[in-house]
XYZ file of C-alpha atoms in Angstrom:
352
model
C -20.371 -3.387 -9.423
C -17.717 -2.406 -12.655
C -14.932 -4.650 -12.937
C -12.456 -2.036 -12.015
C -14.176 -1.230 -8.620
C -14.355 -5.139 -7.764
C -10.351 -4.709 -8.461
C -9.579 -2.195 -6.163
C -11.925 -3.386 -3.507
C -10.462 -6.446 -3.505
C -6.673 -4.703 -3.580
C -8.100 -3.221 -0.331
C -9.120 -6.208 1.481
C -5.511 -7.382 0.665
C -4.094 -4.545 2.201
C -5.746 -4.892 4.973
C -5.203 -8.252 5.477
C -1.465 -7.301 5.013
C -1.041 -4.638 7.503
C -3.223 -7.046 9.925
C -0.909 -9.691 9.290
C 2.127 -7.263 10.169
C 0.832 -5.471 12.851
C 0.127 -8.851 14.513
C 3.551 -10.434 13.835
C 5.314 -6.985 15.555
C 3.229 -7.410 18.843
C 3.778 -10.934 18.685
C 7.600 -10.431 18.662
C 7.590 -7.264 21.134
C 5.458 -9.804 23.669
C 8.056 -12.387 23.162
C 11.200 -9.488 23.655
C 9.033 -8.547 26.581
C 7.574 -11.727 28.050
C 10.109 -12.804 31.267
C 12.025 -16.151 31.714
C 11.801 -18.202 34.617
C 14.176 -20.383 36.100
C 13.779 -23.026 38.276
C 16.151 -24.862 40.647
C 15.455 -28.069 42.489
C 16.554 -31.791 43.837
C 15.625 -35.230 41.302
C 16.705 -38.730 41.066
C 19.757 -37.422 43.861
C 20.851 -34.415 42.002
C 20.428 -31.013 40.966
C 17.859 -29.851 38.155
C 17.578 -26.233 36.217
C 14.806 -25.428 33.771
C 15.054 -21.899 32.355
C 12.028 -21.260 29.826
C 10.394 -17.848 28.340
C 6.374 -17.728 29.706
C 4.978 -15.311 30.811
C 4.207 -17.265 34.541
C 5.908 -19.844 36.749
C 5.349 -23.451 36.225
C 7.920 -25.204 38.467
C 4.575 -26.578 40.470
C 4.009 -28.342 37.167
C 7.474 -29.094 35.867
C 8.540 -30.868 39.661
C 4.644 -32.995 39.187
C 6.153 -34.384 35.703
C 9.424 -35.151 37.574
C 7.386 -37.496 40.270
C 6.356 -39.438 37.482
C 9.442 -40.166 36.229
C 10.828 -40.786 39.737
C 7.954 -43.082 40.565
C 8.748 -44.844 37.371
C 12.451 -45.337 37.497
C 13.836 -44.640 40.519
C 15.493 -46.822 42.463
C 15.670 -45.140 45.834
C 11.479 -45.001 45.589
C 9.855 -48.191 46.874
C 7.365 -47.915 45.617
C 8.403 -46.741 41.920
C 8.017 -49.104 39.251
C 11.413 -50.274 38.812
C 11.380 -51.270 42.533
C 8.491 -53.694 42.092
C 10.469 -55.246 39.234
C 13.244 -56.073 41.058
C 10.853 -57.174 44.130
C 9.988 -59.903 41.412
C 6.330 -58.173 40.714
C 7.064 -58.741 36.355
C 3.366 -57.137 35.557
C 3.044 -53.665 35.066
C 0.184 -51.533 34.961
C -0.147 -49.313 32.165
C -0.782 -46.343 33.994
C 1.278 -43.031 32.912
C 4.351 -44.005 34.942
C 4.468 -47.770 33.634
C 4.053 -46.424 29.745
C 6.886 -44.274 30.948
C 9.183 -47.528 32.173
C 8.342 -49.591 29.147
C 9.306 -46.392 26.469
C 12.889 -46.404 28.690
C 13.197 -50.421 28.427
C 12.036 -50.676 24.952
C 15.474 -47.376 24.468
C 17.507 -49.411 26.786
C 17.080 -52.441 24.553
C 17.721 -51.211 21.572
C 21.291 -49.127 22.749
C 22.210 -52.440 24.603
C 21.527 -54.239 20.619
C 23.483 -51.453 19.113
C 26.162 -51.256 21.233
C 26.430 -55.063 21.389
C 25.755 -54.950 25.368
C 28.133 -51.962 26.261
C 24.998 -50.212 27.759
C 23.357 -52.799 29.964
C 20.969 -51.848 32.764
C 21.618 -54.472 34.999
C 25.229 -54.184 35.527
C 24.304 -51.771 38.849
C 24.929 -54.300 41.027
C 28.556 -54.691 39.363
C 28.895 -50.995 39.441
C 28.503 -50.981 43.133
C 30.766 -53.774 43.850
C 33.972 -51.956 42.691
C 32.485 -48.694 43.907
C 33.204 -50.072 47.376
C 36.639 -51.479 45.869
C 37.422 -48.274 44.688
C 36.666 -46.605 48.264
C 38.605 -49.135 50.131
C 41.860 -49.263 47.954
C 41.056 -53.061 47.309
C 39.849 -54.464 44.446
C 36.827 -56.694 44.235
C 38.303 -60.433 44.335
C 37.633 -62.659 41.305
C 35.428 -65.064 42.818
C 32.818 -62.029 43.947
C 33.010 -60.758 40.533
C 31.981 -63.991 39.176
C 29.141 -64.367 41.618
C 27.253 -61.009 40.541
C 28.158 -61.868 36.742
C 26.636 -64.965 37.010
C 23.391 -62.693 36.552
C 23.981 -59.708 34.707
C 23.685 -59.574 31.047
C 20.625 -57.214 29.493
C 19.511 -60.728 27.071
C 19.037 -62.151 30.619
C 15.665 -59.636 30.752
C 12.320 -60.329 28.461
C 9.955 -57.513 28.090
C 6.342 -58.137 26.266
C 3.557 -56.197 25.819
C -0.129 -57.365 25.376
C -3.648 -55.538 25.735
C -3.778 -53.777 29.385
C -0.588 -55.714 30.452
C 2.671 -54.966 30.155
C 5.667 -58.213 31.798
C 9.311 -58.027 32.814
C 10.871 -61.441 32.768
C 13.797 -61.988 34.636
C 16.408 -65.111 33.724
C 17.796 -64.670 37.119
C 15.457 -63.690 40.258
C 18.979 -61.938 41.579
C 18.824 -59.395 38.815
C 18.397 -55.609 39.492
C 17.768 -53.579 36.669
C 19.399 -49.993 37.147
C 18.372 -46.943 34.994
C 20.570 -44.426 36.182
C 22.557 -43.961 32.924
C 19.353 -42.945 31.144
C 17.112 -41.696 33.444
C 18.150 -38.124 34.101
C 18.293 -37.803 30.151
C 14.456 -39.426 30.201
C 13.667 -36.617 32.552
C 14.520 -34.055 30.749
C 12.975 -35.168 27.633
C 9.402 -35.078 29.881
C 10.176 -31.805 30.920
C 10.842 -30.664 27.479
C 7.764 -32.535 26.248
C 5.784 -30.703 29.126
C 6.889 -27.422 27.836
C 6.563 -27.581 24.311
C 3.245 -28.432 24.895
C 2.326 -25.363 27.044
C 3.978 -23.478 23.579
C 7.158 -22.806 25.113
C 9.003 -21.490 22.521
C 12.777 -20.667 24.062
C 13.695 -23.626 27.198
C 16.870 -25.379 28.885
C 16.180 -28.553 30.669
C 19.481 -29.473 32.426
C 19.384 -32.957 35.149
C 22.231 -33.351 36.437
C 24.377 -32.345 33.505
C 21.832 -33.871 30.803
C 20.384 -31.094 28.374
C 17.551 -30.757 25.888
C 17.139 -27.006 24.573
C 14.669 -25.026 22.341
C 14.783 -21.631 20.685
C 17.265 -18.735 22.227
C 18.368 -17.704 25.593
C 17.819 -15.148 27.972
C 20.545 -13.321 26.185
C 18.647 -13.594 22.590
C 21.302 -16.047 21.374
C 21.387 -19.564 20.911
C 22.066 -21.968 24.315
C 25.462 -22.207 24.974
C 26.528 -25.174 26.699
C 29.838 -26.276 28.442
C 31.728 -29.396 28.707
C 33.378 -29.901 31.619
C 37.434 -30.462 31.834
C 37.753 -33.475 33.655
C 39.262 -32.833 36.743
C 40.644 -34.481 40.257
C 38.028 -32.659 42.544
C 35.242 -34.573 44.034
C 33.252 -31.251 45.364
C 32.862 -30.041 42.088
C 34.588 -26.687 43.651
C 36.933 -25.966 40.473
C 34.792 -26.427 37.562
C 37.057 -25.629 34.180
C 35.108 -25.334 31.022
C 37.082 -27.442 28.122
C 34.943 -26.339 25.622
C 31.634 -24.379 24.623
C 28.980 -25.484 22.154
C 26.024 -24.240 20.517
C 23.329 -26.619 21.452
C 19.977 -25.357 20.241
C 17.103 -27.502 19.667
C 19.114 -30.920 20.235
C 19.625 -32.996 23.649
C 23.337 -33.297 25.121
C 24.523 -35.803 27.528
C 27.932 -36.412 29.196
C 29.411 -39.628 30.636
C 32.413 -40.303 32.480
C 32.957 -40.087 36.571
C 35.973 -38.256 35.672
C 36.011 -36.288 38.685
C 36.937 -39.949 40.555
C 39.839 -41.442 38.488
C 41.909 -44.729 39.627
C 45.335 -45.094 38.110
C 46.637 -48.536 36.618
C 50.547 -48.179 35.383
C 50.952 -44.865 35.560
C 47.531 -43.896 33.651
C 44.928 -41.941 34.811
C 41.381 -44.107 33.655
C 37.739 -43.058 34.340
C 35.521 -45.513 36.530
C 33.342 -47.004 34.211
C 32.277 -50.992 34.275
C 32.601 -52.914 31.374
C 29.409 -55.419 31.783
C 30.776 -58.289 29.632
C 33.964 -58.598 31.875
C 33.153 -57.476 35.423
C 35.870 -54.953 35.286
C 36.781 -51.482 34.830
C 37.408 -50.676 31.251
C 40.967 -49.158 30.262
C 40.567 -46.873 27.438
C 42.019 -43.109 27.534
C 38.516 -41.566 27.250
C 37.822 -40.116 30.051
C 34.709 -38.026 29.095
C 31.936 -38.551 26.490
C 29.673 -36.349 25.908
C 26.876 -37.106 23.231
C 24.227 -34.985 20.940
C 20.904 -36.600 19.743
C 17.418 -35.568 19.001
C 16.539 -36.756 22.263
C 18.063 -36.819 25.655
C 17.760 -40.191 26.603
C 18.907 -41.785 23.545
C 22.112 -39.307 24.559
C 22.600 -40.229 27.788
C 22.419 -43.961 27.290
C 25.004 -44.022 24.120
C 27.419 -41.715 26.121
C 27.615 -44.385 28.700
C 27.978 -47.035 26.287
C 31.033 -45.049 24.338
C 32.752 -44.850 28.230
C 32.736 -48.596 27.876
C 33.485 -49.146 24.137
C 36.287 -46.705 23.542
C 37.421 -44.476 20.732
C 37.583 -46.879 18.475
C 34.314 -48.698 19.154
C 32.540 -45.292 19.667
C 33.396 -43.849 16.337
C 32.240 -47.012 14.605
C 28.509 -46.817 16.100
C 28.758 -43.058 15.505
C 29.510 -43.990 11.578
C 26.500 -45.773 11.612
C 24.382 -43.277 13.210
C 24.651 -39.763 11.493
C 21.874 -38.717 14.232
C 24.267 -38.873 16.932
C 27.221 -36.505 17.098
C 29.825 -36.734 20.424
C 32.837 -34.931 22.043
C 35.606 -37.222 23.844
C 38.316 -35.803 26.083
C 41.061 -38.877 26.754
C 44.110 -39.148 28.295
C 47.582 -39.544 26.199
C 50.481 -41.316 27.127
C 51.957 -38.482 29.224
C 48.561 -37.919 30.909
C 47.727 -34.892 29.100
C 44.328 -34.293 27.581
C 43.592 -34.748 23.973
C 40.100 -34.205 22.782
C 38.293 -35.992 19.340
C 34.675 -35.120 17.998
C 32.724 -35.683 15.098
C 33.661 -33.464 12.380
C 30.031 -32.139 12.086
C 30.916 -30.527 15.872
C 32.949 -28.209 14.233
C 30.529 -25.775 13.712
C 28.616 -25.873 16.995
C 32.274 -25.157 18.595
C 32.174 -21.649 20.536
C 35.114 -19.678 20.488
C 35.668 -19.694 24.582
């Protein structure tokens, strides 16, 4: 074969391989234009979940069988979950799926509590619950009753190790209940996420309970748009107001602050939020924090501990962690809101 004819044969091949290449990209898209999304509604951990996701069949069947794991891991209201045993006293865990599951949560746990220099703490629950019934009752929690429940919460009160086919929680204090409410629903949706990436899930929204991890575009061939509440007096949730909208694609979002239940102390409006090194509800203006990370979790356990630390103390941790970005809505001195966020928020802002 002459030189010039190996040329143009192999021009040819090219081509082909070209037009290949581009007709396969165009059905690729039109299949993805054309392919449906599903969305799925359901009950987890005591609240409400919504996965919306582009594939081209249902897999809420699926999606709610990853959701019994993590319930069977870390919920408290489950007997039989793993947490439960732990605070039964049973301090070996098996490594099945659902223990690997409640070690990666209190290896997290540790590390925020570290960080945040024990503003996120997962045994203050039983704390949490103490003024809960204060709160409900119009009378606060006496001193002495306080003093008896701190007597055993503090999160360097808990030892975790790890050796081939065992996995221990070590307890200081028999009396101490570990609580992982403040990250769980962010764990959750970090499964579900996980779940659907690996079915190739291209475009998702994992929302649990107000935690969020997102991928890709909506329905509406934009990126996820995402809310953040106005806090507001109304415990049914009947008169949602949106503060602000951001652009949350391919990050996690949490929010913390039971701002919908406020208790006023000299004339100031403060959200209920325990601070676990005094027993007591903490009195900073914030009264919502909402948080952005690579992963939901992480999220959902820093917003809690910036509830407890305060603008100030939150800003500081967020210096030192360029991964996390956050949203705050306080309170000012004539009750109105005021809002601060990390100047790399600016451009996820939505014009609402």
């Amino acid at each position: 074969m002459k030189q010039e004819e190996r040329k143009n044969l192999k021009k040819y091949w090219q081509l082909a391989f070209l037009s290949f290449l581009i007709i396969g990209t165009v059905l690729i898209i039109r299949h993805q234009r054309t392919m449906p999304y599903q969305h799925d509604t359901g009950m987890v951990f005591g609240t409400i979940y919504n996965v919306t996701y582009q594939c081209d069949r249902n897999l809420k069947k699926e999606i709610e069988a990853e959701l019994k794991k993590v319930d069977d891991a870390l919920s408290m209201f489950n007997e039989n979950s793993v947490i439960s045993h732990v605070n039964q006293g049973q301090g070996d865990i098996p490594k099945t799926e659902q223990g690997k599951m409640f070690s990666a949560v209190m290896k997290l746990a540790a590390q925020v509590s570290r960080d945040t220099d024990g503003a996120f703490d997962i045994t203050v629950g039983p704390l949490v619950n103490l003024w809960g019934f204060g709160f409900k009752n119009d009378q606060e929690p006496t001193q002495q009753a306080i003093d008896s429940i701190m007597a055993f919460v503090g999160y360097k009160n808990l030892t975790f190790n790890e050796k081939r086919g065992t996995m221990h929680v070590g307890k200081k204090y028999p009396r101490m209940t570990l609580d992982c409410s403040a990250i769980a629903k962010g764990y959750g949706s970090d499964v579900v996420a996980s779940f659907l990436k690996k079915h190739d899930v291209e475009n998702f929204m994992v929302e649990i309970g107000g935690e969020v991890v997102t991928k890709g575009i909506s329905p509406n061939r934009v990126p996820w748009h995402i809310g953040v509440s106005k806090p507001t007096e109304d415990s049914l949730a009947v008169k949602t107001e949106v503060q602000t909208i951001l652009n949350v694609t391919d990050v996690a979002m949490a929010t913390s602050g039971n701002y919908r239940n406020f208790y006023y102390k000299g004339g100031k409006k403060y959200a209920h939020t325990i601070d676990p090194k005094t027993g007591h509800p903490v009195q900073h203006n914030i009264l919502s924090a909402t948080v952005l990370a690579p992963d939901c979790a992480t999220a959902d356990a820093y917003a809690t501990a910036f509830m407890v630390l305060g603008l100030d103390g939150a800003r500081k941790i967020l210096d030192s962690h360029p991964q996390l970005q956050a949203y705050f809505i306080c309170s000012d001195e004539k009750g109105d809101y005021t809002v601060w966020f990390s100047p790399a928020l600016q451009k996820l802002i939505v014009d609402n």
